[in-house]
Amino acid sequence: MKTRTILILIALISFGLGVHADETSCEICHSKLKGRLSQPVTQWKNSIHQQNDINCANCHGGDPSAKNMKAAHSRSKGWIGKPGPIQIVKLCGTCHANESFMKKYDPNSRTDQLKNYMTSNHGINIMKKEDGRAATCASCHGAHDVLKAMNPRSHVYPENVVDTCAKCHGDKKLMAQFDISGNEVADYKSSVHATALYKKHDLSAPTCNDCHGNHGAAPPGAASVEKVCGTCHVMNQKLFDESPHKEWDEIGLRGCVECHSNHAIKPPTDAMLSTDKGVCLNCHDSTEPAFKTMEAMYKTLTGLETKLMETREMVNNAAEKGMLMDDAMLKLQDAKTAYIKSRTATHKFSSDYLDHIAKAALVDVTNIQKLAKERLMEVTKRRTSFYWFGGLFFILLILLGLKIRSMEK
Amino acid sequence: MLKKINAWVEERLDLSTLRHLTLEKTVPKHRYTPLHLFGGVALFFFTVQIVTGILLLLYYKPTAGEAFKSVEFIVTQVPYGWLIRSIHSWSANLMILAIFIHMFAKYFLKAYRKPRELTWVSGFILLVLAMGFGFTGYLLPWNELAFFATGVGTESVAATPVIGHWLLLILRGGENVTGATLSRFFAIHVTVLPLVIIGILSIHLLLIQAQGMSKPIGIKEKGEIPFVPNFMLRDLMMWLGALIVLVGLATFFPWELGHAVDTFASAPAGIKPEWYFLSMYQTLKWMPPFFIGISGELIGITLISIAGALVLLVPFLDRKASREEKSPWFTIIGVLAIIFLIAITIYARFS
C-alpha cells in the first residue's frame, strides 16, 4: 500500500514537472549542457519537427535510447554529428521529397522542393560545385527551429524572409565573390513593396521569393521579368504585351525593370512621363514620335490628377460646411479607380488609348464637380438667408430693448 | 368687436386669473432680475422642440431598416428638412444648457427656499426628463455613433442590484440594442416623455404663478415691474436672441447625420455620450472594476444617484435659507459643483 502511494506520488510529481516518458537521451543530456550544445534542444522543442515526433536521431543518427554519450554517439548506430551542406540537403530531401511520407503529415504538402533546389544557383553551387558558401535548406529555414512557413516566427514568414535572405545577400563581401552587388536588400527595403509589407502589413506584397522563387531561387531572365511582375500586375502586363515595347526582350531589355527598376521600385508618379525627367528619355529623344506620345500622356494624366484634386477639395469643402456629401464621396472613389485605370493604361504607350480610358474618369469628375458646386451654392443660399433673417431679428431685438428702456424711464 | 368677443367669453369663463396675470402681476426688480429669464429661454427651446419634433414626425420612420434613410431623406430631399432637423438637435442641447443655467441661477439666489421647495423639486424632475429626451432621441437617427453609445449607456443600467438585467431587457427590448430598442425609444421619446413633461411643467409653471418670483435673501431693492409688458418684453428679447443663436448654429453647423448602423462592424474608437452625460460617463469610467467585492459600476451609479438625491433635496437641507438667513456653505458647494462639472466634462471630452 505504502509503495503504491509512493509510486503514484512519483508519477504525479513527474507529470507536474513535465517529464515525458519518451524523452530521448539526446534531449536529457544536451538540455543540461550550456551554450551551443544545449541551444539545438531548446530550438527543436518549439519546432514543427518536435510537434511531429521527428527527433535528433532522425537527422544526426545515433542511439537516442542509449544511457551514455559514447553509446548514443556510436558511429555503428549511424551517428554523423553535425551534417555538412550536401548532407543537409540530402537529409531534408529524405523526407521532404518523399510524397507518401509527407502526406502522412499534410495531404497538401509539396514534395518538389529538392527538385527545384537542384535547379537553383544555390543548389548548383552546393550539390554540383560543392561550394559550401551557398545556401542549404537550413540556411533559410533554420537548422533546429524549423517552423511552418506561415508561422509568424518562421525565418521564411513574409515579413522575415527578406532578413533571412539578407544574412548572405546583404553581405557585400560575400556577394562580391559571386559577382552580385549586395545592395539588393537595401534597395528592396526602400521600395513600395517593402512599404506595403512592413508598414501596411500586407502579406500579399512581394518579397524576395515571390519574384525569384523560393527553392528554385534564380534571377528571372530578361524575357521573363515582365511575366514575373505580371503575376500580380495583370492588367499592366496585358497592356504592355499589346504595346510597341513587347519586343524588348529580343534586344535584351528587361521589361518592367527598364522603367521601374527591380528591387528599389518606387511608387509610380506622373513625373515618370514628364518631358524633362521622364523615364522614356532613357531611350528616346525629343525628335522621335515616342516623345510626342509621352508628352500627350503626361498632359492627360496630370490634367486628370489636377481635376481630381480640385474635385476632392470641393467635396471636402462642402462636407466641412455641413452638407451631406456621402454620394459625392462614393462617386469620388469611382473616379479615383478610373484615374488609377488611366495610369495603368499608359503601359500600352498609346496616347489615343489613354485618352479613351481617361474620358470615363473625366466624366465622373465633371459630374462630381457639378454636384459639389450645387451643394456649395446651397450653402451660400442658406447663409445669405440667415444673414437677412438674423439681421432682421437683431434689429427687432434692439428695438425691444429701446422700448423697455423708454417704458421704464 | 374685440369688446364683444371679450364679453362673450367673460359670460362663460372666469378670466380673473388671466386678468390678474396680465394687469396686476408684478415681478421684483433687482440686479439679479436677468437671471430669472433663463427658465423662459428653456421653455422657448421646449416649444421649438415640440414644433420641430412634430414636423420631423411627418417623415421619420422608426424602424431599423428605415430610420437612417428617413432622416437622410429629411435632410436632403424635404424642403427645409435640413433646417428643421438641425434646429431640433441644436435646440435639444441648448434647452438642457438653459435648464442648467436656470437651475444654478435659482440655486445661487436660494430661490428654492420655503415656500418654493416644490418648484425646485419639479424643476429637477424636468431636468431629468429633458436628459431622458436627449438619451432616447440620440438613438433615433440610427447612426453608428448613436447605436454604439446607446449600447454603452444602457449597459450601465445592468449594474443595478437584483433588477439590473431585467431593467436592461425592458430598456433594450432584448439582450442587445436592436430594432426593438429603436421602437421603444421612439415610443418613449414621442409619447411617454412629452405627456409626463407637460404634466410636470404645468405644475412647475402653476407654482411660479401662484407663488410669484422669489427675491434673493438680503436684497434691499424694493422695486417691482409689471409682468406684462415689462418682464414679458424682456422674455421676448431673450427668445429672439435664442432664436438667432439657434438658427445661426443650425445654418453654420448643421447637425451631422453620421454613418448608417452596421451591426456587424466593431465599435468605432472614441465613442462618447452627449456633453450633458459626460460627467456621469467619466465618473463611471474612473471606477475600478471591483472595490471590496462590489462592482465599480454599481458604486459609480450609487454615487451619481446620491448626488442627484442631494440636489433634489437641497431645499430641505438648507435650513438657514428657509429661515431667510444667508447660507454661504451652500454657495461654496454650488461653486465647487460648477467647477467640478465643467472640469470633468472638458476632461472627458478631450481625453
CSV table of C-alpha atoms in Angstrom, one decimal, chain A:
chain,number,residue,atom,x,y,z
A,1,MET,CA,0.0,0.0,0.0
A,2,LYS,CA,2.8,2.3,1.0
A,3,THR,CA,4.8,1.5,-2.1
A,4,ARG,CA,1.8,2.1,-4.3
A,5,THR,CA,1.3,5.6,-2.7
A,6,ILE,CA,4.9,6.5,-3.3
A,7,LEU,CA,4.7,5.3,-6.9
A,8,ILE,CA,1.6,7.4,-7.5
A,9,LEU,CA,3.3,10.4,-5.9
A,10,ILE,CA,6.4,10.0,-8.1
A,11,ALA,CA,4.1,9.7,-11.2
A,12,LEU,CA,2.2,12.8,-10.2
A,13,ILE,CA,5.4,14.8,-9.5
A,14,SER,CA,6.9,13.7,-12.8
A,15,PHE,CA,3.8,14.7,-14.6
A,16,GLY,CA,3.8,18.0,-12.9
A,17,LEU,CA,7.4,18.7,-13.8
A,18,GLY,CA,6.6,17.9,-17.4
A,19,VAL,CA,8.9,14.9,-17.7
A,20,HIS,CA,7.8,12.8,-20.6
A,21,ALA,CA,8.3,9.1,-20.6
A,22,ASP,CA,9.5,9.2,-24.3
A,23,GLU,CA,12.2,11.8,-23.7
A,24,THR,CA,15.4,10.8,-25.6
A,25,SER,CA,18.8,10.7,-24.1
A,26,CYS,CA,19.8,13.4,-26.6
A,27,GLU,CA,17.3,15.8,-25.0
A,28,ILE,CA,18.2,14.8,-21.5
A,29,CYS,CA,21.9,15.3,-21.9
A,30,HIS,CA,22.0,18.3,-24.2
A,31,SER,CA,19.5,20.2,-22.3
A,32,LYS,CA,21.8,20.0,-19.3
A,33,LEU,CA,24.8,21.4,-21.3
A,34,LYS,CA,25.5,25.0,-22.0
A,35,GLY,CA,25.6,27.4,-25.0
A,36,ARG,CA,25.7,26.0,-28.5
A,37,LEU,CA,25.4,22.4,-27.2
A,38,SER,CA,22.0,23.0,-25.5
A,39,GLN,CA,20.6,25.5,-27.9
A,40,PRO,CA,19.6,22.9,-30.5
A,41,VAL,CA,17.4,21.2,-28.0
A,42,THR,CA,15.7,24.5,-27.0
A,43,GLN,CA,15.2,25.5,-30.6
A,44,TRP,CA,14.0,22.0,-31.6
A,45,LYS,CA,11.4,22.0,-28.8
A,46,ASN,CA,9.5,24.7,-30.5
A,47,SER,CA,9.8,23.4,-33.9
A,48,ILE,CA,7.4,21.7,-36.3
A,49,HIS,CA,9.6,18.6,-36.2
A,50,GLN,CA,9.2,18.2,-32.5
A,51,GLN,CA,5.4,18.5,-32.9
A,52,ASN,CA,5.6,15.6,-35.3
A,53,ASP,CA,8.0,13.4,-33.4
A,54,ILE,CA,10.9,13.9,-35.7
A,55,ASN,CA,13.8,13.9,-33.2
A,56,CYS,CA,17.5,14.4,-33.2
A,57,ALA,CA,18.4,10.9,-34.3
A,58,ASN,CA,16.3,11.3,-37.5
A,59,CYS,CA,18.9,13.7,-38.8
A,60,HIS,CA,22.0,13.1,-36.7
A,61,GLY,CA,21.7,9.4,-36.3
A,62,GLY,CA,23.0,7.6,-33.2
A,63,ASP,CA,21.0,5.8,-30.5
A,64,PRO,CA,18.5,8.1,-28.7
A,65,SER,CA,17.8,5.4,-26.1
A,66,ALA,CA,21.4,4.9,-25.1
A,67,LYS,CA,22.3,5.7,-21.5
A,68,ASN,CA,25.7,7.3,-22.1
A,69,MET,CA,27.3,9.6,-24.6
A,70,LYS,CA,29.6,7.0,-26.2
A,71,ALA,CA,26.7,4.6,-26.9
A,72,ALA,CA,24.5,7.5,-28.1
A,73,HIS,CA,27.1,8.9,-30.4
A,74,SER,CA,28.1,5.5,-31.8
A,75,ARG,CA,29.1,5.5,-35.5
A,76,SER,CA,27.9,2.0,-35.7
A,77,LYS,CA,24.4,3.3,-34.9
A,78,GLY,CA,24.7,5.8,-37.8
A,79,TRP,CA,25.7,8.9,-35.8
A,80,ILE,CA,27.0,11.6,-38.2
A,81,GLY,CA,27.5,14.5,-35.9
A,82,LYS,CA,27.0,17.9,-37.5
A,83,PRO,CA,26.0,17.3,-41.1
A,84,GLY,CA,27.8,19.2,-43.9
A,85,PRO,CA,26.0,21.3,-46.6
A,86,ILE,CA,25.5,18.4,-49.0
A,87,GLN,CA,24.4,16.1,-46.2
A,88,ILE,CA,21.9,18.7,-45.0
A,89,VAL,CA,20.2,18.9,-48.4
A,90,LYS,CA,20.1,15.1,-48.7
A,91,LEU,CA,18.8,14.6,-45.2
A,92,CYS,CA,16.0,17.1,-45.7
A,93,GLY,CA,15.2,15.5,-49.0
A,94,THR,CA,14.9,12.1,-47.4
A,95,CYS,CA,11.5,13.1,-46.0
A,96,HIS,CA,10.5,16.3,-47.9
A,97,ALA,CA,10.9,14.7,-51.3
A,98,ASN,CA,9.1,11.6,-50.2
A,99,GLU,CA,5.5,12.1,-51.2
A,100,SER,CA,4.0,9.1,-49.4
A,101,PHE,CA,5.9,10.1,-46.2
A,102,MET,CA,4.9,13.8,-46.3
A,103,LYS,CA,1.3,13.1,-47.0
A,104,LYS,CA,1.0,11.4,-43.6
A,105,TYR,CA,1.5,14.8,-42.1
A,106,ASP,CA,-0.1,17.1,-44.6
A,107,PRO,CA,-2.0,15.8,-47.7
A,108,ASN,CA,-1.4,19.1,-49.4
A,109,SER,CA,2.3,19.2,-48.7
A,110,ARG,CA,4.7,19.9,-51.6
A,111,THR,CA,7.5,17.5,-52.3
A,112,ASP,CA,9.2,19.2,-55.2
A,113,GLN,CA,11.4,21.4,-53.0
A,114,LEU,CA,14.5,19.3,-53.5
A,115,LYS,CA,13.9,19.1,-57.3
A,116,ASN,CA,13.5,22.8,-57.5
A,117,TYR,CA,16.5,23.4,-55.3
A,118,MET,CA,18.7,21.4,-57.6
A,119,THR,CA,17.9,23.8,-60.4
A,120,SER,CA,18.7,26.9,-58.4
A,121,ASN,CA,22.0,28.7,-58.2
A,122,HIS,CA,22.1,27.7,-54.5
A,123,GLY,CA,21.6,24.0,-55.4
A,124,ILE,CA,24.1,24.0,-58.3
A,125,ASN,CA,26.8,25.6,-56.1
A,126,ILE,CA,26.2,23.2,-53.2
A,127,MET,CA,25.5,20.0,-54.9
A,128,LYS,CA,27.4,20.2,-58.2
A,129,LYS,CA,30.3,22.6,-57.4
A,130,GLU,CA,30.5,21.5,-53.8
A,131,ASP,CA,30.7,25.2,-52.8
A,132,GLY,CA,29.7,25.4,-49.1
A,133,ARG,CA,29.2,29.2,-49.3
A,134,ALA,CA,25.8,28.8,-50.9
A,135,ALA,CA,22.5,28.4,-49.1
A,136,THR,CA,21.2,25.0,-48.0
A,137,CYS,CA,17.7,24.2,-46.5
A,138,ALA,CA,19.0,25.1,-43.0
A,139,SER,CA,20.3,28.5,-44.1
A,140,CYS,CA,16.8,29.7,-44.8
A,141,HIS,CA,14.5,27.5,-42.6
A,142,GLY,CA,16.9,27.2,-39.6
A,143,ALA,CA,18.6,24.1,-38.6
A,144,HIS,CA,16.6,23.2,-35.5
A,145,ASP,CA,14.0,25.9,-35.1
A,146,VAL,CA,12.2,24.9,-38.3
A,147,LEU,CA,8.6,26.2,-38.4
A,148,LYS,CA,5.8,26.2,-40.9
A,149,ALA,CA,6.3,29.0,-43.5
A,150,MET,CA,3.2,30.9,-42.4
A,151,ASN,CA,4.1,30.8,-38.7
A,152,PRO,CA,5.0,34.5,-37.9
A,153,ARG,CA,8.1,33.3,-36.1
A,154,SER,CA,9.4,31.3,-39.1
A,155,HIS,CA,12.5,32.6,-40.8
A,156,VAL,CA,10.7,32.4,-44.1
A,157,TYR,CA,7.4,34.1,-43.0
A,158,PRO,CA,6.8,37.0,-45.5
A,159,GLU,CA,7.8,39.7,-43.0
A,160,ASN,CA,11.0,37.8,-42.0
A,161,VAL,CA,12.2,36.3,-45.3
A,162,VAL,CA,14.0,39.4,-46.6
A,163,ASP,CA,16.2,39.5,-43.5
A,164,THR,CA,16.8,35.7,-43.9
A,165,CYS,CA,18.0,36.3,-47.5
A,166,ALA,CA,19.9,39.3,-46.2
A,167,LYS,CA,22.1,37.1,-44.0
A,168,CYS,CA,24.0,36.3,-47.2
A,169,HIS,CA,22.7,38.8,-49.8
A,170,GLY,CA,23.3,41.7,-47.5
A,171,ASP,CA,26.9,40.7,-47.0
A,172,LYS,CA,28.7,42.7,-49.8
A,173,LYS,CA,32.0,40.9,-49.3
A,174,LEU,CA,30.4,37.5,-49.7
A,175,MET,CA,28.2,38.6,-52.6
A,176,ALA,CA,31.2,40.2,-54.4
A,177,GLN,CA,32.6,36.7,-54.7
A,178,PHE,CA,29.6,35.7,-56.8
A,179,ASP,CA,29.5,38.9,-58.8
A,180,ILE,CA,26.4,40.2,-57.1
A,181,SER,CA,26.3,43.8,-55.8
A,182,GLY,CA,24.8,43.1,-52.3
A,183,ASN,CA,22.7,46.2,-52.5
A,184,GLU,CA,19.5,44.3,-53.3
A,185,VAL,CA,18.2,44.0,-49.8
A,186,ALA,CA,18.7,47.7,-49.0
A,187,ASP,CA,17.1,48.6,-52.4
A,188,TYR,CA,14.2,46.4,-51.6
A,189,LYS,CA,13.7,48.0,-48.2
A,190,SER,CA,13.3,51.4,-49.9
A,191,SER,CA,10.7,50.1,-52.3
A,192,VAL,CA,6.9,50.5,-52.5
A,193,HIS,CA,6.7,46.7,-52.0
A,194,ALA,CA,8.6,46.9,-48.6
A,195,THR,CA,6.3,49.8,-47.5
A,196,ALA,CA,3.3,47.7,-48.2
A,197,LEU,CA,4.8,44.7,-46.4
A,198,TYR,CA,6.3,46.4,-43.3
A,199,LYS,CA,4.1,49.5,-42.8
A,200,LYS,CA,0.8,48.2,-44.0
A,201,HIS,CA,1.5,44.6,-43.0
A,202,ASP,CA,0.2,43.5,-46.4
A,203,LEU,CA,1.3,39.9,-46.6
A,204,SER,CA,0.4,39.8,-50.3
A,205,ALA,CA,3.2,42.3,-51.1
A,206,PRO,CA,6.1,40.6,-52.9
A,207,THR,CA,9.3,39.7,-51.1
A,208,CYS,CA,12.4,38.1,-52.5
A,209,ASN,CA,10.9,34.6,-53.1
A,210,ASP,CA,7.8,35.9,-54.8
A,211,CYS,CA,9.9,37.1,-57.8
A,212,HIS,CA,13.0,34.8,-57.6
A,213,GLY,CA,11.2,31.6,-56.5
A,214,ASN,CA,11.9,30.1,-53.1
A,215,HIS,CA,13.5,26.7,-53.6
A,216,GLY,CA,14.4,27.2,-57.2
A,217,ALA,CA,15.9,30.6,-56.5
A,218,ALA,CA,17.3,32.3,-59.6
A,219,PRO,CA,17.0,35.8,-61.1
A,220,PRO,CA,14.3,36.0,-63.8
A,221,GLY,CA,15.8,36.4,-67.3
A,222,ALA,CA,15.1,39.4,-69.5
A,223,ALA,CA,12.3,37.6,-71.3
A,224,SER,CA,10.5,36.5,-68.2
A,225,VAL,CA,10.8,39.6,-65.9
A,226,GLU,CA,7.6,41.1,-67.2
A,227,LYS,CA,5.7,37.8,-66.7
A,228,VAL,CA,7.0,37.8,-63.1
A,229,CYS,CA,5.6,41.3,-62.4
A,230,GLY,CA,2.5,40.3,-64.3
A,231,THR,CA,1.7,37.7,-61.7
A,232,CYS,CA,0.3,40.5,-59.6
A,233,HIS,CA,0.1,43.4,-62.1
A,234,VAL,CA,-2.0,41.5,-64.6
A,235,MET,CA,-3.5,44.5,-66.5
A,236,ASN,CA,-0.2,46.2,-66.8
A,237,GLN,CA,1.3,43.1,-68.3
A,238,LYS,CA,-1.6,42.7,-70.7
A,239,LEU,CA,-1.3,46.3,-71.9
A,240,PHE,CA,2.5,46.0,-72.2
A,241,ASP,CA,2.2,42.9,-74.3
A,242,GLU,CA,-0.1,44.9,-76.7
A,243,SER,CA,2.4,47.8,-76.8
A,244,PRO,CA,5.2,48.6,-79.2
A,245,HIS,CA,7.6,47.6,-76.4
A,246,LYS,CA,6.5,44.0,-76.5
A,247,GLU,CA,9.6,43.0,-78.4
A,248,TRP,CA,12.0,44.4,-75.8
A,249,ASP,CA,13.4,41.0,-74.8
A,250,GLU,CA,14.7,40.5,-78.3
A,251,ILE,CA,17.1,43.4,-77.9
A,252,GLY,CA,17.9,42.3,-74.3
A,253,LEU,CA,15.8,44.9,-72.5
A,254,ARG,CA,14.2,43.7,-69.3
A,255,GLY,CA,10.5,44.7,-69.5
A,256,CYS,CA,9.2,46.5,-66.4
A,257,VAL,CA,12.7,46.8,-64.9
A,258,GLU,CA,13.8,49.4,-67.5
A,259,CYS,CA,11.4,52.0,-66.2
A,260,HIS,CA,10.6,50.9,-62.7
A,261,SER,CA,14.0,49.3,-61.6
A,262,ASN,CA,14.0,45.9,-60.0
A,263,HIS,CA,14.5,46.0,-56.2
A,264,ALA,CA,14.1,49.7,-55.4
A,265,ILE,CA,10.7,50.1,-57.0
A,266,LYS,CA,9.3,53.4,-56.1
A,267,PRO,CA,5.6,54.4,-56.1
A,268,PRO,CA,4.9,55.4,-59.7
A,269,THR,CA,4.3,59.1,-60.4
A,270,ASP,CA,3.1,61.0,-63.4
A,271,ALA,CA,6.5,62.6,-63.5
A,272,MET,CA,7.8,59.3,-64.9
A,273,LEU,CA,6.3,60.6,-68.2
A,274,SER,CA,7.4,64.2,-67.9
A,275,THR,CA,9.3,65.7,-70.8
A,276,ASP,CA,12.3,66.8,-68.6
A,277,LYS,CA,12.9,63.8,-66.4
A,278,GLY,CA,10.6,61.1,-67.6
A,279,VAL,CA,11.9,57.5,-67.8
A,280,CYS,CA,11.2,57.4,-71.6
A,281,LEU,CA,14.1,59.8,-72.0
A,282,ASN,CA,16.4,57.0,-71.1
A,283,CYS,CA,15.9,55.6,-74.6
A,284,HIS,CA,14.0,58.2,-76.7
A,285,ASP,CA,14.9,61.8,-77.6
A,286,SER,CA,12.6,64.7,-78.5
A,287,THR,CA,12.8,64.1,-82.2
A,288,GLU,CA,11.1,60.7,-82.0
A,289,PRO,CA,7.3,60.2,-82.2
A,290,ALA,CA,7.6,58.4,-78.8
A,291,PHE,CA,8.4,61.7,-77.3
A,292,LYS,CA,5.1,63.2,-78.5
A,293,THR,CA,3.2,60.2,-77.1
A,294,MET,CA,4.9,60.7,-73.8
A,295,GLU,CA,4.1,64.4,-73.8
A,296,ALA,CA,0.5,63.7,-74.6
A,297,MET,CA,0.1,61.0,-72.0
A,298,TYR,CA,1.7,63.2,-69.4
A,299,LYS,CA,-0.7,66.1,-70.2
A,300,THR,CA,-3.7,63.8,-69.9
A,301,LEU,CA,-2.6,62.2,-66.7
A,302,THR,CA,-1.6,65.4,-64.9
A,303,GLY,CA,-4.7,67.2,-66.1
A,304,LEU,CA,-6.8,64.4,-64.7
A,305,GLU,CA,-4.9,64.4,-61.4
A,306,THR,CA,-5.3,68.1,-61.0
A,307,LYS,CA,-9.1,67.9,-61.7
A,308,LEU,CA,-9.4,65.0,-59.2
A,309,MET,CA,-7.6,67.0,-56.5
A,310,GLU,CA,-9.8,70.1,-57.2
A,311,THR,CA,-12.9,67.9,-57.0
A,312,ARG,CA,-11.8,66.3,-53.8
A,313,GLU,CA,-11.2,69.8,-52.3
A,314,MET,CA,-14.6,71.0,-53.4
A,315,VAL,CA,-16.3,67.9,-51.9
A,316,ASN,CA,-14.4,68.3,-48.6
A,317,ASN,CA,-15.2,71.9,-48.5
A,318,ALA,CA,-19.0,71.3,-48.9
A,319,ALA,CA,-18.8,68.5,-46.3
A,320,GLU,CA,-17.0,70.8,-43.9
A,321,LYS,CA,-19.8,73.3,-44.4
A,322,GLY,CA,-22.3,70.7,-43.2
A,323,MET,CA,-23.6,69.4,-46.5
A,324,LEU,CA,-24.2,65.7,-46.7
A,325,MET,CA,-21.7,64.6,-49.3
A,326,ASP,CA,-21.8,60.7,-49.0
A,327,ASP,CA,-23.0,60.3,-52.6
A,328,ALA,CA,-20.2,62.5,-53.9
A,329,MET,CA,-17.6,60.7,-51.7
A,330,LEU,CA,-18.7,57.4,-53.2
A,331,LYS,CA,-18.5,58.8,-56.8
A,332,LEU,CA,-15.1,60.2,-55.9
A,333,GLN,CA,-13.9,56.7,-55.1
A,334,ASP,CA,-15.1,55.5,-58.5
A,335,ALA,CA,-13.3,58.5,-60.1
A,336,LYS,CA,-10.1,57.6,-58.3
A,337,THR,CA,-10.4,54.0,-59.5
A,338,ALA,CA,-10.9,55.4,-63.1
A,339,TYR,CA,-7.8,57.5,-62.6
A,340,ILE,CA,-5.8,54.5,-61.5
A,341,LYS,CA,-7.1,52.7,-64.5
A,342,SER,CA,-5.9,55.6,-66.7
A,343,ARG,CA,-2.4,55.3,-65.2
A,344,THR,CA,-2.4,51.6,-65.9
A,345,ALA,CA,-3.4,52.4,-69.5
A,346,THR,CA,-0.1,54.2,-70.0
A,347,HIS,CA,1.5,50.7,-70.3
A,348,LYS,CA,0.1,50.4,-73.8
A,349,PHE,CA,2.1,53.5,-74.7
A,350,SER,CA,-0.7,54.9,-76.9
A,351,SER,CA,-2.0,58.4,-76.1
A,352,ASP,CA,-5.2,57.7,-78.0
A,353,TYR,CA,-5.9,54.6,-75.9
A,354,LEU,CA,-5.1,56.6,-72.7
A,355,ASP,CA,-7.5,59.5,-73.8
A,356,HIS,CA,-10.2,56.9,-74.3
A,357,ILE,CA,-9.8,55.4,-70.8
A,358,ALA,CA,-9.3,58.8,-69.1
A,359,LYS,CA,-12.5,60.1,-70.7
A,360,ALA,CA,-14.6,57.9,-68.3
A,361,ALA,CA,-12.7,59.3,-65.3
A,362,LEU,CA,-13.2,62.9,-66.7
A,363,VAL,CA,-16.9,62.3,-67.0
A,364,ASP,CA,-17.0,61.1,-63.4
A,365,VAL,CA,-15.0,64.1,-62.1
A,366,THR,CA,-17.1,66.6,-64.0
A,367,ASN,CA,-20.3,65.1,-62.6
A,368,ILE,CA,-18.9,65.3,-59.0
A,369,GLN,CA,-17.8,68.8,-59.5
A,370,LYS,CA,-21.3,69.7,-60.7
A,371,LEU,CA,-22.8,68.1,-57.6
A,372,ALA,CA,-20.3,69.8,-55.3
A,373,LYS,CA,-20.9,73.2,-56.9
A,374,GLU,CA,-24.7,72.8,-56.4
A,375,ARG,CA,-24.1,71.9,-52.7
A,376,LEU,CA,-21.8,74.9,-52.2
A,377,MET,CA,-24.3,77.2,-53.8
A,378,GLU,CA,-26.9,75.8,-51.4
A,379,VAL,CA,-24.6,76.6,-48.5
A,380,THR,CA,-24.3,80.2,-49.8
A,381,LYS,CA,-28.1,80.4,-50.2
A,382,ARG,CA,-28.6,79.2,-46.6
A,383,ARG,CA,-26.1,81.5,-45.1
A,384,THR,CA,-27.4,84.5,-47.1
A,385,SER,CA,-30.9,83.7,-45.9
A,386,PHE,CA,-29.6,83.6,-42.3
A,387,TYR,CA,-27.9,87.0,-42.6
A,388,TRP,CA,-31.2,88.5,-43.6
A,389,PHE,CA,-33.2,86.7,-41.0
A,390,GLY,CA,-30.6,87.2,-38.3
A,391,GLY,CA,-30.2,90.9,-39.2
A,392,LEU,CA,-34.0,91.5,-39.1
A,393,PHE,CA,-34.5,89.8,-35.8
A,394,PHE,CA,-31.4,91.5,-34.3
A,395,ILE,CA,-32.9,94.9,-35.2
A,396,LEU,CA,-36.2,93.8,-33.6
A,397,LEU,CA,-34.2,92.8,-30.5
A,398,ILE,CA,-32.6,96.2,-30.3
A,399,LEU,CA,-36.0,97.9,-30.8
A,400,LEU,CA,-37.4,95.8,-27.9
A,401,GLY,CA,-34.5,96.9,-25.7
A,402,LEU,CA,-35.2,100.5,-26.5
A,403,LYS,CA,-38.9,100.1,-25.9
A,404,ILE,CA,-38.2,98.6,-22.4
A,405,ARG,CA,-35.8,101.4,-21.6
A,406,SER,CA,-38.3,104.1,-22.7
A,407,MET,CA,-41.1,102.4,-20.8
A,408,GLU,CA,-39.1,102.3,-17.5
A,409,LYS,CA,-37.6,105.8,-17.7
